[in-house]
Amino acid sequence: PDEELAHRVGDLEASARRMEAVASQAKAQSAAALSRIALFEGKLRGDLTFQEELREKFEVLQTTLEQAKVLSRQQIDAAQHRVFFEAIKRESNWRPSATLKDLSSEAVMERVALFAGMADMAQLQLAFGRSGLRSSTRRSRVRTTLLWACARVEEDPSQPANVAMLDSAIKQALSAELELPLIEKSWSVLRRGRAFA
């Protein structure tokens, strides 16, 4: 029994030493992990500081370009959007699947006209053939002209030609009996344009 007891005590002591070694190893690994986390937190704080500095520099550059009337805020935002969109397309391998036929609805053509401009829109409608002619009813053409003229005044209200074009487009919209809310919004844009000019 004494021998058996001594053997058990020896086993318990060996187990205790192994557990101490494991605890010591775990403590060392924890310290190393905490050190890596601290380094990561420092790097993250540095990255955030760098990002904040970049954001401030971007805002100063944007304001300077805008005040010098080199680029408007909308032009800068549009360029930035295009860059982000191109990056997303590259990362995702996205390819547009829309065809010219998908654009042949009147509602879609009106939205396209806001970005394409009237000269390009006329070419686009010709490219559609019959569907382009069907989509270019008088009301559709007048609505497209009105929306495009509103966009030009909102983009640069200091240009008298933009304000005059919107004024003419509103008169055409009234004669074509376009929707009253659209005409009212256009009047609001025209008033802001006249106030600016």
Short mmCIF file of C-alpha atoms in Angstrom, two decimals, residues 44-194:
data_model
loop_
_atom_site.label_atom_id
_atom_site.label_comp_id
_atom_site.label_asym_id
_atom_site.label_seq_id
_atom_site.Cartn_x
_atom_site.Cartn_y
_atom_site.Cartn_z
CA LEU A 44 -5.22 49.80 -37.59
CA ARG A 45 -5.06 53.11 -35.72
CA GLY A 46 -2.31 54.20 -38.10
CA ASP A 47 -4.41 53.13 -41.10
CA LEU A 48 -7.40 55.04 -39.74
CA THR A 49 -5.23 58.12 -39.23
CA PHE A 50 -3.90 57.75 -42.77
CA GLN A 51 -7.46 57.37 -44.10
CA GLU A 52 -8.53 60.49 -42.22
CA GLU A 53 -5.58 62.41 -43.67
CA LEU A 54 -6.50 61.24 -47.17
CA ARG A 55 -10.13 62.21 -46.62
CA GLU A 56 -9.09 65.70 -45.48
CA LYS A 57 -6.75 66.14 -48.46
CA PHE A 58 -9.50 64.97 -50.82
CA GLU A 59 -11.96 67.47 -49.35
CA VAL A 60 -9.44 70.32 -49.67
CA LEU A 61 -8.70 69.35 -53.28
CA GLN A 62 -12.40 69.02 -54.09
CA THR A 63 -13.20 72.42 -52.56
CA THR A 64 -10.25 74.07 -54.34
CA LEU A 65 -11.30 72.66 -57.73
CA GLU A 66 -14.87 73.73 -57.10
CA GLN A 67 -13.96 77.27 -56.00
CA ALA A 68 -11.63 77.68 -58.98
CA LYS A 69 -14.58 76.58 -61.16
CA VAL A 70 -12.41 73.86 -62.70
CA LEU A 71 -14.84 71.09 -61.75
CA SER A 72 -18.20 71.13 -60.03
CA ARG A 73 -18.91 68.93 -57.03
CA GLN A 74 -21.26 66.87 -59.22
CA GLN A 75 -18.51 66.29 -61.78
CA ILE A 76 -16.11 65.18 -59.06
CA ASP A 77 -18.76 62.91 -57.51
CA ALA A 78 -19.55 61.43 -60.93
CA ALA A 79 -15.86 60.75 -61.64
CA GLN A 80 -15.43 59.18 -58.22
CA HIS A 81 -18.51 57.01 -58.79
CA ARG A 82 -17.14 55.85 -62.15
CA VAL A 83 -13.81 54.88 -60.55
CA PHE A 84 -15.55 52.92 -57.77
CA PHE A 85 -17.89 51.26 -60.26
CA GLU A 86 -14.97 50.21 -62.51
CA ALA A 87 -13.14 48.78 -59.47
CA ILE A 88 -16.22 46.77 -58.49
CA LYS A 89 -16.60 45.50 -62.05
CA ARG A 90 -12.93 44.40 -62.11
CA GLU A 91 -13.13 42.66 -58.73
CA SER A 92 -16.38 40.85 -59.48
CA ASN A 93 -15.72 40.15 -63.19
CA TRP A 94 -19.16 41.66 -63.85
CA ARG A 95 -20.05 42.26 -67.46
CA PRO A 96 -23.12 44.24 -68.51
CA SER A 97 -25.73 42.16 -70.24
CA ALA A 98 -28.11 44.92 -71.34
CA THR A 99 -28.58 45.22 -75.08
CA LEU A 100 -29.87 48.05 -77.22
CA LYS A 101 -33.22 46.25 -77.36
CA ASP A 102 -33.51 46.41 -73.54
CA LEU A 103 -33.41 50.20 -73.73
CA SER A 104 -36.29 50.54 -76.15
CA SER A 105 -38.94 51.32 -73.51
CA GLU A 106 -39.93 54.95 -73.23
CA ALA A 107 -39.24 55.12 -69.49
CA VAL A 108 -35.73 53.74 -69.89
CA MET A 109 -34.95 56.05 -72.79
CA GLU A 110 -35.96 59.07 -70.70
CA ARG A 111 -33.49 58.07 -68.01
CA VAL A 112 -30.77 57.43 -70.57
CA ALA A 113 -31.43 60.88 -72.06
CA LEU A 114 -30.46 62.54 -68.78
CA PHE A 115 -26.95 61.19 -69.16
CA ALA A 116 -26.59 60.94 -72.92
CA GLY A 117 -27.73 64.43 -73.90
CA MET A 118 -30.10 65.29 -76.69
CA ALA A 119 -27.74 64.89 -79.65
CA ASP A 120 -26.67 61.43 -78.53
CA MET A 121 -30.26 60.55 -77.68
CA ALA A 122 -31.37 61.31 -81.24
CA GLN A 123 -28.65 58.96 -82.54
CA LEU A 124 -29.71 56.32 -80.04
CA GLN A 125 -33.34 56.55 -81.14
CA LEU A 126 -32.28 56.15 -84.77
CA ALA A 127 -30.28 53.07 -83.82
CA PHE A 128 -33.43 51.49 -82.41
CA GLY A 129 -35.20 51.62 -85.73
CA ARG A 130 -38.96 51.14 -85.41
CA SER A 131 -38.84 50.73 -81.64
CA GLY A 132 -36.86 53.99 -81.47
CA LEU A 133 -39.49 55.77 -83.53
CA ARG A 134 -42.25 54.32 -81.37
CA SER A 135 -40.40 55.50 -78.24
CA SER A 136 -39.90 58.95 -79.62
CA THR A 137 -43.47 60.15 -79.56
CA ARG A 138 -43.86 63.89 -79.14
CA ARG A 139 -44.66 63.60 -75.43
CA SER A 140 -41.64 61.37 -74.92
CA ARG A 141 -39.33 63.74 -76.78
CA VAL A 142 -40.70 66.74 -74.86
CA ARG A 143 -40.37 64.92 -71.52
CA THR A 144 -36.80 63.89 -72.38
CA THR A 145 -35.92 67.46 -73.40
CA LEU A 146 -37.44 68.80 -70.18
CA LEU A 147 -35.57 66.35 -67.96
CA TRP A 148 -32.32 67.01 -69.79
CA ALA A 149 -32.77 70.79 -69.53
CA CYS A 150 -33.47 70.50 -65.79
CA ALA A 151 -30.30 68.46 -65.34
CA ARG A 152 -28.25 71.08 -67.21
CA VAL A 153 -29.59 73.94 -65.05
CA GLU A 154 -28.99 71.98 -61.86
CA GLU A 155 -25.45 71.18 -63.03
CA ASP A 156 -24.58 74.78 -64.01
CA PRO A 157 -27.22 77.41 -63.22
CA SER A 158 -24.80 80.24 -64.03
CA GLN A 159 -25.15 79.61 -67.77
CA PRO A 160 -27.97 81.74 -69.26
CA ALA A 161 -28.24 79.29 -72.18
CA ASN A 162 -29.14 76.47 -69.77
CA VAL A 163 -31.83 78.62 -68.10
CA ALA A 164 -33.24 79.70 -71.50
CA MET A 165 -33.29 76.07 -72.69
CA LEU A 166 -35.24 75.01 -69.57
CA ASP A 167 -37.68 77.90 -70.01
CA SER A 168 -38.35 76.78 -73.60
CA ALA A 169 -38.64 73.12 -72.53
CA ILE A 170 -41.25 74.03 -69.89
CA LYS A 171 -43.33 75.85 -72.53
CA GLN A 172 -43.18 72.79 -74.76
CA ALA A 173 -44.12 70.56 -71.81
CA LEU A 174 -47.17 72.71 -71.11
CA SER A 175 -48.30 72.50 -74.74
CA ALA A 176 -47.70 68.71 -74.78
CA GLU A 177 -49.74 68.45 -71.55
CA LEU A 178 -47.08 66.58 -69.59
CA GLU A 179 -47.70 65.57 -65.99
CA LEU A 180 -48.23 68.59 -63.74
CA PRO A 181 -45.87 67.41 -60.94
CA LEU A 182 -43.02 67.15 -63.46
CA ILE A 183 -43.74 70.64 -64.79
CA GLU A 184 -43.94 72.04 -61.23
CA LYS A 185 -40.57 70.51 -60.34
CA SER A 186 -39.14 71.98 -63.55
CA TRP A 187 -40.49 75.43 -62.62
CA SER A 188 -38.77 75.08 -59.25
CA VAL A 189 -35.44 74.31 -60.96
CA LEU A 190 -35.99 77.24 -63.35
CA ARG A 191 -36.64 79.66 -60.45
CA ARG A 192 -33.42 78.55 -58.74
CA GLY A 193 -31.54 78.96 -62.04
CA ARG A 194 -32.92 82.46 -62.59
#
